[in-house]
Amino acid sequence: MRPVAISLGDPAGIGPEVIAKSWEAREAEDLPCFFVVGDAAAVRAVWDGPIRQIHDPADAAQVFGEALPCLQVADAGEIVPGSPSLDGARCAFQSLEAATGLARSESASALVTAPVSKAQLAQVGFTHPGQTEFVAERCGVGRENIVMMLAGPTLRVVPITIHMPYAAVPQALTSSLIRSRALATVRGLRRLFGIEKPRLAMAGLNPHAGEGGLLGDEERTIIEPVLAQLRSEGVDITGPHAADAMFSARARREYDAALCCYHDQALIPIKALHFDDGVNMTLGLPIVRTSPDHGTAFALAGSGQAHPGAMIAAIRMARDAELFRRAWNETGQPA
């Protein structure tokens, strides 16, 4: 299997440290061969382990057992962990662009993106809402055709609406949006997780899923009709469920992914259960892309205390998803 490409993220954040710690845990965690794309100096600033610069992704496997492979594509300038800079933002941008290109050209088997600062990137000409939209554009996929899934060992969630004020959610939560997110999730579970017959559960928007219209009618007017349509098309989907009860251990055994109406409805349970091993996966791309489900944590950078669990999980999930994707492309069936 070709190595996994990891973009450095903001060099002043915890990305370099958790990437290095993931390499240290490569054998204990049974991780695939990977290499970091960016500036080796950013890793050296927070880690005194072995780093070997490579000039071709194919060379990563030769050095992976002895050192962390690094494909140098940028200069982060003076690196001060915890203190972001414009040079660092440019490095993060160039790292992301190069790593995406390597995955797109199949020089790398998958893409893992370390966290970036959107505010810093915006100052160096990055015009996308986030890394997800950038990767989608570079892959020739429209934003409306990609889906963000957050996944941990016991829960997968998909927010139907994402970064918007809560007051705007009821108007944005349309039947067509729910349907497109649900179908994309079904495809993703089949192709990237090897689940032959995915089971979905849809959360209600209002407390108690509207309580029969007493606490809101979005469930009756928007959600229930589209769920009935999806079921008529063969999708195994239940709901709308009261969100306060659908994330218990017993309830989670009944579905493979939960569709949630808004950002926090999805992110609170996944982070409560899997803060240290949650993964952000983008569905709908021609490549596999994952990311640890945490930010740059500038306040923690350089302390040596950053936990690598989410990065380790992102690397492992990228490897597994690529194997499932490859099997799907060869047979048209889940592995």
XYZ file of C-alpha atoms in Angstrom:
335
model
C 0.000 0.000 0.000
C 1.330 3.457 -0.853
C 2.203 5.626 2.171
C -0.288 8.014 3.751
C 0.433 11.736 3.313
C -0.030 13.953 6.378
C -0.136 17.711 5.900
C 1.750 19.512 8.663
C -1.032 21.870 9.727
C -0.065 25.110 11.431
C 3.578 24.645 12.494
C 2.943 26.609 15.692
C 0.096 24.285 16.717
C 0.151 20.758 18.091
C 0.148 19.138 14.626
C 3.925 18.567 14.459
C 3.976 17.034 17.946
C 1.071 14.632 17.459
C 2.449 13.551 14.068
C 5.818 12.780 15.687
C 4.174 10.955 18.599
C 2.137 8.922 16.116
C 5.375 7.805 14.469
C 6.713 6.803 17.899
C 3.584 4.684 18.393
C 3.669 3.169 14.877
C 4.359 -0.390 16.014
C 2.220 -0.415 19.148
C -0.721 1.047 17.216
C -0.128 -0.985 14.017
C -0.028 2.128 11.852
C 0.663 2.110 8.109
C 3.657 3.845 6.593
C 3.129 7.617 6.489
C 5.116 10.767 5.840
C 4.666 14.399 6.819
C 4.475 17.109 4.176
C 5.753 20.544 5.165
C 8.805 21.784 7.025
C 10.954 19.364 9.041
C 12.082 22.255 11.245
C 8.550 22.521 12.669
C 8.774 18.949 13.931
C 12.326 19.440 15.231
C 11.128 22.430 17.233
C 9.006 20.159 19.454
C 10.607 16.722 19.094
C 14.134 15.385 19.246
C 13.429 12.095 17.484
C 14.847 10.986 14.116
C 13.607 12.732 10.955
C 14.652 11.802 7.438
C 13.911 14.074 4.500
C 12.631 12.311 1.390
C 12.255 13.591 -2.149
C 9.622 11.113 -3.342
C 6.705 9.541 -1.430
C 7.872 6.142 -2.665
C 10.988 6.562 -0.501
C 8.977 6.796 2.717
C 8.747 3.032 3.214
C 12.531 2.670 3.131
C 13.076 4.986 6.096
C 9.803 4.672 8.040
C 11.120 1.980 10.369
C 14.031 4.147 11.508
C 12.871 7.746 11.143
C 9.859 9.966 10.465
C 9.871 10.666 6.705
C 9.397 14.320 5.770
C 8.764 15.730 2.312
C 10.043 19.297 2.495
C 7.770 21.651 0.531
C 7.812 24.876 2.541
C 9.741 27.072 4.945
C 7.847 27.974 8.098
C 10.336 30.676 9.021
C 11.053 31.238 12.708
C 8.956 28.702 14.569
C 7.739 29.478 18.072
C 5.313 26.799 19.297
C 2.110 28.445 20.413
C 2.771 31.659 18.493
C 1.249 31.511 14.994
C 2.786 33.594 12.228
C 2.109 34.479 8.621
C 5.121 32.411 7.511
C 3.660 29.501 9.420
C 0.278 29.996 7.768
C 1.922 29.997 4.335
C 3.695 26.783 5.265
C 0.396 25.206 6.337
C -1.231 26.304 3.065
C 1.598 24.917 0.926
C 1.681 21.701 2.916
C -2.047 21.169 2.454
C -1.878 21.873 -1.261
C 1.071 19.537 -1.827
C -0.341 16.703 0.283
C -3.712 16.948 -1.461
C -2.010 16.779 -4.845
C -0.050 13.685 -3.814
C -3.223 11.891 -2.747
C -5.063 13.028 -5.855
C -2.255 11.726 -8.112
C -2.171 8.450 -6.129
C 1.417 9.038 -5.041
C -0.066 8.727 -1.554
C -2.795 6.264 -0.632
C -4.743 8.733 1.493
C -4.645 12.234 2.971
C -4.609 13.106 6.659
C -4.741 16.818 7.481
C -3.357 18.208 10.729
C -5.217 21.180 12.245
C -4.832 24.704 10.886
C -5.848 28.174 12.007
C -8.535 29.502 9.674
C -7.877 33.042 10.878
C -4.181 32.777 10.015
C -4.838 31.147 6.639
C -7.265 33.903 5.707
C -4.442 36.417 6.085
C -2.324 34.654 3.437
C -5.012 34.366 0.764
C -6.832 31.190 1.759
C -10.425 31.870 0.709
C -12.104 28.581 1.621
C -14.204 28.081 4.778
C -11.882 25.253 5.806
C -9.562 22.495 4.654
C -12.506 20.300 3.666
C -13.737 22.728 1.018
C -10.206 23.257 -0.275
C -9.623 19.526 -0.700
C -13.007 19.132 -2.397
C -12.215 21.901 -4.880
C -8.832 20.383 -5.699
C -10.595 17.060 -6.292
C -13.169 18.666 -8.602
C -16.080 18.074 -6.217
C -18.645 20.754 -5.377
C -19.159 21.717 -1.753
C -22.766 20.586 -1.929
C -21.633 17.031 -2.686
C -19.366 16.495 0.301
C -20.386 15.413 3.775
C -18.546 15.750 7.075
C -18.636 12.644 9.227
C -17.189 12.512 12.728
C -16.288 8.981 13.737
C -15.051 7.201 16.835
C -14.936 3.577 17.937
C -18.566 3.568 19.143
C -20.254 6.419 17.262
C -20.428 8.050 13.842
C -22.317 11.320 13.385
C -23.142 13.495 10.376
C -24.302 17.096 10.958
C -26.888 18.080 8.333
C -26.176 21.787 8.834
C -22.746 22.804 10.080
C -21.281 26.248 10.744
C -24.203 28.621 11.119
C -26.070 30.383 13.915
C -28.596 28.176 15.641
C -31.350 30.642 14.696
C -30.641 29.925 11.009
C -30.888 26.137 11.317
C -34.689 25.670 10.933
C -34.704 27.519 7.606
C -31.600 25.703 6.338
C -32.869 22.267 7.355
C -34.673 21.280 4.180
C -35.941 17.895 3.052
C -33.630 17.946 0.039
C -30.588 18.625 2.231
C -31.490 15.809 4.615
C -31.993 13.444 1.686
C -28.660 14.296 0.040
C -26.765 13.949 3.338
C -28.442 10.621 4.071
C -27.673 9.145 0.652
C -24.062 10.356 0.802
C -23.730 8.762 4.222
C -25.067 5.447 2.957
C -22.580 5.504 0.070
C -19.737 6.409 2.412
C -20.534 3.639 4.887
C -20.598 1.097 2.103
C -17.484 2.237 0.254
C -15.238 3.415 3.081
C -16.369 1.290 6.029
C -17.398 -1.936 4.301
C -20.927 -1.902 5.747
C -23.177 -3.731 3.299
C -26.515 -2.522 4.686
C -25.996 0.745 6.562
C -28.457 1.672 9.289
C -29.116 5.362 9.875
C -30.886 7.177 12.707
C -32.150 10.731 12.318
C -32.342 13.119 15.267
C -35.221 15.510 15.698
C -34.618 19.248 15.733
C -36.728 20.098 18.752
C -36.752 18.711 22.292
C -38.448 15.302 22.431
C -38.465 15.349 18.606
C -41.230 17.943 18.703
C -43.526 16.076 21.094
C -46.105 15.545 18.353
C -46.013 19.206 17.326
C -46.294 20.598 20.845
C -42.633 21.703 20.896
C -42.211 22.457 17.216
C -43.478 21.144 13.882
C -40.233 20.729 11.859
C -40.303 17.007 12.579
C -43.792 16.622 11.081
C -43.398 19.011 8.167
C -39.766 18.488 7.110
C -38.114 15.442 8.655
C -40.801 12.757 8.713
C -41.798 13.120 5.038
C -38.232 12.812 3.755
C -37.522 9.837 6.014
C -40.582 8.114 4.579
C -39.309 8.865 1.076
C -35.876 7.459 1.903
C -37.397 4.292 3.330
C -39.437 3.849 0.158
C -36.131 3.994 -1.747
C -34.653 1.217 0.356
C -32.686 3.250 2.906
C -32.729 1.796 6.419
C -33.366 4.947 8.439
C -35.303 5.519 11.644
C -36.488 8.657 13.388
C -36.847 11.422 14.056
C -35.557 10.492 17.510
C -35.337 12.592 20.628
C -31.698 13.668 20.597
C -31.322 13.434 24.359
C -31.857 9.673 24.268
C -30.333 8.465 21.003
C -26.679 8.482 22.059
C -26.866 6.074 24.980
C -24.810 2.881 24.702
C -27.949 0.843 24.061
C -29.294 3.220 21.412
C -25.966 3.395 19.562
C -26.077 -0.344 18.930
C -29.129 0.175 16.709
C -27.496 2.311 13.990
C -24.239 2.748 12.075
C -24.429 6.537 11.810
C -26.570 9.267 13.333
C -27.785 12.192 11.242
C -28.002 15.337 13.351
C -29.779 18.585 12.564
C -27.054 21.015 13.604
C -23.380 21.255 14.526
C -23.471 20.856 18.308
C -26.122 18.157 18.222
C -23.518 16.016 16.430
C -20.283 17.326 17.928
C -21.211 17.210 21.618
C -21.799 13.429 21.777
C -18.812 12.535 19.583
C -16.460 14.709 21.638
C -17.927 13.534 24.939
C -17.346 9.915 23.946
C -14.251 10.187 21.756
C -12.416 13.406 22.523
C -9.021 11.712 22.257
C -9.745 9.395 19.330
C -12.389 11.127 17.213
C -11.793 11.464 13.489
C -13.199 13.897 10.945
C -13.739 12.114 7.611
C -14.912 13.758 4.399
C -17.398 11.675 2.403
C -18.008 12.200 -1.310
C -14.388 12.650 -2.420
C -12.492 10.500 -4.957
C -9.736 10.157 -2.323
C -9.729 9.203 1.344
C -9.313 12.224 3.613
C -9.348 12.162 7.400
C -8.330 14.589 10.113
C -8.048 14.445 13.903
C -11.155 15.970 15.433
C -9.392 18.752 17.305
C -7.888 22.149 16.614
C -4.432 23.699 16.703
C -4.449 24.038 20.516
C -1.850 26.820 20.423
C -1.956 27.080 24.228
C -0.760 23.481 24.469
C 1.826 23.592 21.678
C 5.416 23.107 22.773
C 4.455 21.731 26.185
C 4.981 18.102 25.232
C 1.508 17.308 26.582
C -0.446 17.016 23.322
C -2.277 13.696 23.118
C -1.756 11.893 19.791
C -4.818 9.650 20.055
C -6.942 11.460 17.467
C -4.069 11.661 14.972
C -3.330 7.961 15.456
C -7.016 7.190 14.910
C -7.095 9.404 11.784
C -4.091 7.610 10.276
C -5.527 4.197 11.038
C -8.964 5.109 9.693
C -7.386 6.494 6.505
C -5.599 3.190 5.948
C -8.710 1.098 6.603
C -10.946 3.321 4.470
C -8.523 3.171 1.550
C -8.528 -0.632 1.694
C -12.342 -0.659 1.707
C -12.406 1.908 -1.125
C -10.030 -0.170 -3.189
C -12.149 -3.291 -2.690
C -15.287 -1.358 -3.650
C -13.665 -0.022 -6.828
C -12.637 -3.528 -7.809
C -15.885 -5.341 -7.068
C -18.635 -2.736 -6.631
C -19.437 -4.389 -3.286
C -18.438 -3.709 0.319
C -15.386 -5.720 1.390
